[in-house]
Amino acid sequence: MIYTVTLNPAIDKTIVLDKLLLGNVNRSISSRDDIGGKGINVAKVIKNLGYNVCALGFIGKENSDYIYRKLNKYGVCHDFIEVDGETRTNIKIVEREEGIFTDINQCGFSVDSLDLEKLIRKLKNRVNREDVVVLSGSLPKGIESNVYKVIIEQLKQKDVKVILDAEGQALRYGIEANPYLIKPNINELKTIVNCSEDIEDIKQSVEEFVNKGIVVAVSMGENGALLFSKEQSLYSKPLKVDVKSTVGAGDSMVAAFAIGVHENMPLEDTFRLAIASSTAKVTMEGSQAPNRKEILKYIELVEIQRR
Ligand SMILES: Nc1ncnc2c1ncn2[C@@H]1O[C@H](COP(=O)(O)OP(=O)(O)OP(=O)(O)O)[C@@H](O)[C@H]1O
Ligand SMILES: O=P(O)(O)OC[C@@]1(O)O[C@H](CO)[C@@H](O)[C@@H]1O
C-alpha cells in the first residue's frame, strides 16, 4: 500500500483572469475548486494510475465533509485526524494573457501535540514493511519543524520507505533521518543548499545527500527535472504542451516516484513516468489529477539524458 500524509491540506480555489490588475476590481473568466494539499494531490494521481493509496494527515472538522465526499468520488481511501477549525482555502490565480501563475497559500488550522501523537500512532498501526509513505507539504501552526524527521525515524523502525517533499527547516531536519527519496523543486532546494540553476552546480550541491544513499529528484518547472542516485544522474527536458495550471505538477511527479519505489521499477523508468505524469498534469485546469490515459500518452515522448 502507498500512504500519503498531508499535515496541512487545502481546498484550491483557482481563479482565471486575463490579467491581474493590482489595486483594481478584477472579474474572473472562470473559477473552480479542487481538493488539494500536496499529499492529497499525490494520492489522486496514484489512484488514477491504478494503484491503491490511502490519504492520511489532519483535516479541519468544519469542512471535512466536502473533502471526504471528493475523495470518495475519486476512490481514494482516507483516514484523517480531525482537528478544530477549517481546512484552509488557497487561492491560485491564472493570468491567461501572459501565462502567469500566482499562488496565495493560507497558513491553515492549528494542531496540538496530542493530535500529532494520534497521527503518528495511526501511521505506525497501519504501515507494514513493503509500504511506501509520502510526506509532503507545509506544516500547520503548532507543529515543530522537526516533525518529518520524527515521523521518518518512527517509520524506519518498520522498514518502510519514505518519500519527502518539503522545504526549509522541515526538509533539512527530514534529511537527517535519511528518507528514501526527496523531491524539492529548485526554489525549495535553495532553502537548504547554496546553488545556482546550473545543472553541474545542482549536482554538486546535492552530493552530500546522495552519498548518504538518498535519491534526490529536483524539479525545475518549465526547465525540466533532474534525478540523482549513487548510480545515476539523469536529466529530462520538459515536454512542450499547452499549460493550463502548474499547481500540483510536482505532486504528480511524486505520485510516480511512489509507484516506482513501491513496484521496484528501475529508476530510469520511474523518472520517465514522473515526467509524463507532471506533463499531463500541467495540461489540466486547477489542481485536477491527470488520468492514466493522458499520462501514458506522454511516456514515449520523454527524452532522458545522462549527466
Ligand atoms: N511549463 C511547463 N511545461 C512543461 N512541463 C512543466 C511545466 N511546469 C512544470 N512542468 C513539469 O512538472 C514538473 C514539476 O514542476 P515544478 O518544478 O513546477 O513542481 P513543483 O514546484 O513541485 O509543483 P507543485 O508544488 O505545485 O506540485 C517539471 O519538472 C516538469 O516536468
Ligand atoms: O502550502 P503548501 O503545503 O506548501 O502547498 C499547498 C499547495 O500549494 O500545494 C499543492 C500543490 O503542490 C496545492 O494543492 C496546495 O494549495
Coordinates of N, CA, C and O and ligand atoms in Angstrom, one line a residue, residues 38 103 165 183-186 188 218-222 224-225 238-241 243 246-253 274-275 278-279 282, ligand 1:
K38 N -0.5 18.9 -0.8 CA 0.4 18.1 -1.6 C 0.1 16.6 -1.6 O 0.0 15.9 -2.6
D103 N 0.2 31.9 -6.6 CA -0.4 31.1 -5.5 C -0.5 32.0 -4.3 O 0.5 32.7 -3.9
D165 N 8.7 15.5 0.5 CA 8.6 16.7 -0.4 C 8.3 17.9 0.5 O 7.1 18.1 0.9
K183 N 12.1 15.2 -3.1 CA 11.8 15.9 -4.3 C 11.6 17.4 -4.1 O 10.4 17.9 -4.1
P184 N 12.6 18.1 -3.8 CA 12.4 19.6 -3.8 C 12.3 20.2 -5.2 O 12.9 19.6 -6.1
N185 N 11.5 21.2 -5.4 CA 11.7 22.0 -6.6 C 13.0 22.9 -6.4 O 13.5 22.9 -5.3
I186 N 13.4 23.5 -7.5 CA 14.7 24.2 -7.4 C 14.7 25.3 -6.3 O 15.7 25.5 -5.6
E188 N 12.8 25.2 -3.5 CA 12.9 24.5 -2.2 C 14.3 24.1 -1.9 O 14.7 24.1 -0.8
V218 N 15.1 16.7 -8.4 CA 14.9 18.2 -8.4 C 14.1 18.6 -9.6 O 14.5 18.4 -10.7
S219 N 12.9 19.2 -9.3 CA 12.1 19.6 -10.4 C 12.3 21.1 -10.6 O 12.6 21.9 -9.7
M220 N 12.3 21.5 -11.9 CA 12.7 22.8 -12.3 C 11.6 23.5 -13.1 O 11.9 24.2 -14.1
G221 N 10.4 23.1 -12.9 CA 9.2 23.7 -13.6 C 9.4 23.6 -15.1 O 9.7 22.5 -15.7
E222 N 9.4 24.7 -15.8 CA 9.5 24.7 -17.3 C 10.9 24.4 -17.8 O 11.1 24.4 -19.0
G224 N 12.4 21.5 -16.8 CA 12.5 20.1 -16.7 C 12.9 19.6 -15.3 O 12.5 20.2 -14.3
A225 N 13.6 18.5 -15.2 CA 13.9 17.9 -13.9 C 15.1 17.1 -13.9 O 15.6 16.6 -15.0
P238 N 11.6 19.5 -20.3 CA 10.2 19.4 -20.2 C 9.6 19.2 -21.6 O 10.3 19.5 -22.6
L239 N 8.4 18.6 -21.7 CA 7.7 18.5 -23.0 C 7.0 19.7 -23.3 O 6.5 20.4 -22.3
K240 N 6.8 20.0 -24.5 CA 6.1 21.3 -24.9 C 4.6 21.0 -24.9 O 4.2 20.2 -25.8
V241 N 3.8 21.6 -24.1 CA 2.4 21.3 -24.0 C 1.7 22.7 -23.7 O 2.3 23.7 -23.4
V243 N 0.0 24.8 -21.4 CA 0.0 24.7 -19.9 C -1.3 25.5 -19.4 O -1.4 26.7 -19.6
T246 N 0.0 25.0 -13.3 CA 1.2 24.2 -12.9 C 1.0 23.7 -11.5 O 1.8 23.0 -10.9
V247 N -0.1 24.0 -10.8 CA -0.4 23.6 -9.4 C -0.5 22.1 -9.4 O -1.3 21.5 -10.1
G248 N 0.4 21.5 -8.6 CA 0.3 20.0 -8.4 C 1.2 19.3 -9.4 O 1.2 18.0 -9.4
A249 N 2.0 20.0 -10.2 CA 2.9 19.3 -11.1 C 3.9 18.5 -10.4 O 4.2 17.3 -10.7
G250 N 4.5 19.1 -9.3 CA 5.5 18.4 -8.5 C 4.8 17.2 -7.8 O 5.4 16.1 -7.7
D251 N 3.6 17.3 -7.4 CA 2.9 16.2 -6.7 C 2.6 15.0 -7.7 O 2.7 13.9 -7.3
S252 N 2.4 15.4 -8.9 CA 2.2 14.3 -9.9 C 3.5 13.5 -10.1 O 3.5 12.3 -10.4
M253 N 4.6 14.2 -10.0 CA 5.9 13.6 -10.1 C 6.1 12.6 -8.9 O 6.5 11.5 -9.1
A274 N 7.5 9.8 -14.1 CA 7.3 11.1 -13.3 C 7.2 12.3 -14.3 O 6.4 13.2 -14.0
I275 N 8.0 12.3 -15.3 CA 8.0 13.4 -16.3 C 6.6 13.4 -17.0 O 6.0 14.4 -17.2
S278 N 3.8 14.6 -14.7 CA 3.8 16.0 -14.4 C 3.4 16.8 -15.7 O 2.7 17.8 -15.6
T279 N 3.8 16.3 -16.8 CA 3.4 16.9 -18.1 C 1.9 16.9 -18.3 O 1.3 17.9 -18.6
V282 N 0.1 19.5 -16.1 CA 0.1 20.9 -16.4 C -0.9 21.2 -17.5 O -1.3 22.4 -17.7
Ligands
LIG1 N1 5.5 25.0 -18.0 C1 5.8 23.6 -18.0 N2 5.8 23.0 -19.2 C2 6.0 21.6 -19.2 N3 6.2 20.9 -18.1 C3 6.2 21.5 -16.9 C4 5.9 22.9 -16.8 N4 5.9 23.2 -15.5 C5 6.1 22.1 -14.8 N5 6.3 21.0 -15.7 C6 6.6 19.7 -15.3 O1 6.2 19.4 -14.0 C7 7.4 19.1 -13.2 C8 7.3 19.7 -11.8 O2 7.2 21.1 -11.9 P1 7.6 22.1 -10.7 O3 9.1 22.1 -10.6 O4 6.9 23.4 -11.0 O5 6.9 21.4 -9.5 P2 6.5 21.9 -8.0 O6 7.0 23.4 -7.9 O7 7.0 21.0 -7.0 O8 5.0 21.9 -8.2 P3 3.8 21.8 -7.0 O9 4.5 22.2 -5.7 O10 2.8 22.8 -7.5 O11 3.3 20.4 -7.0 C9 8.6 19.7 -14.0 O12 9.8 19.0 -13.7 C10 8.1 19.4 -15.4 O13 8.3 18.0 -15.8

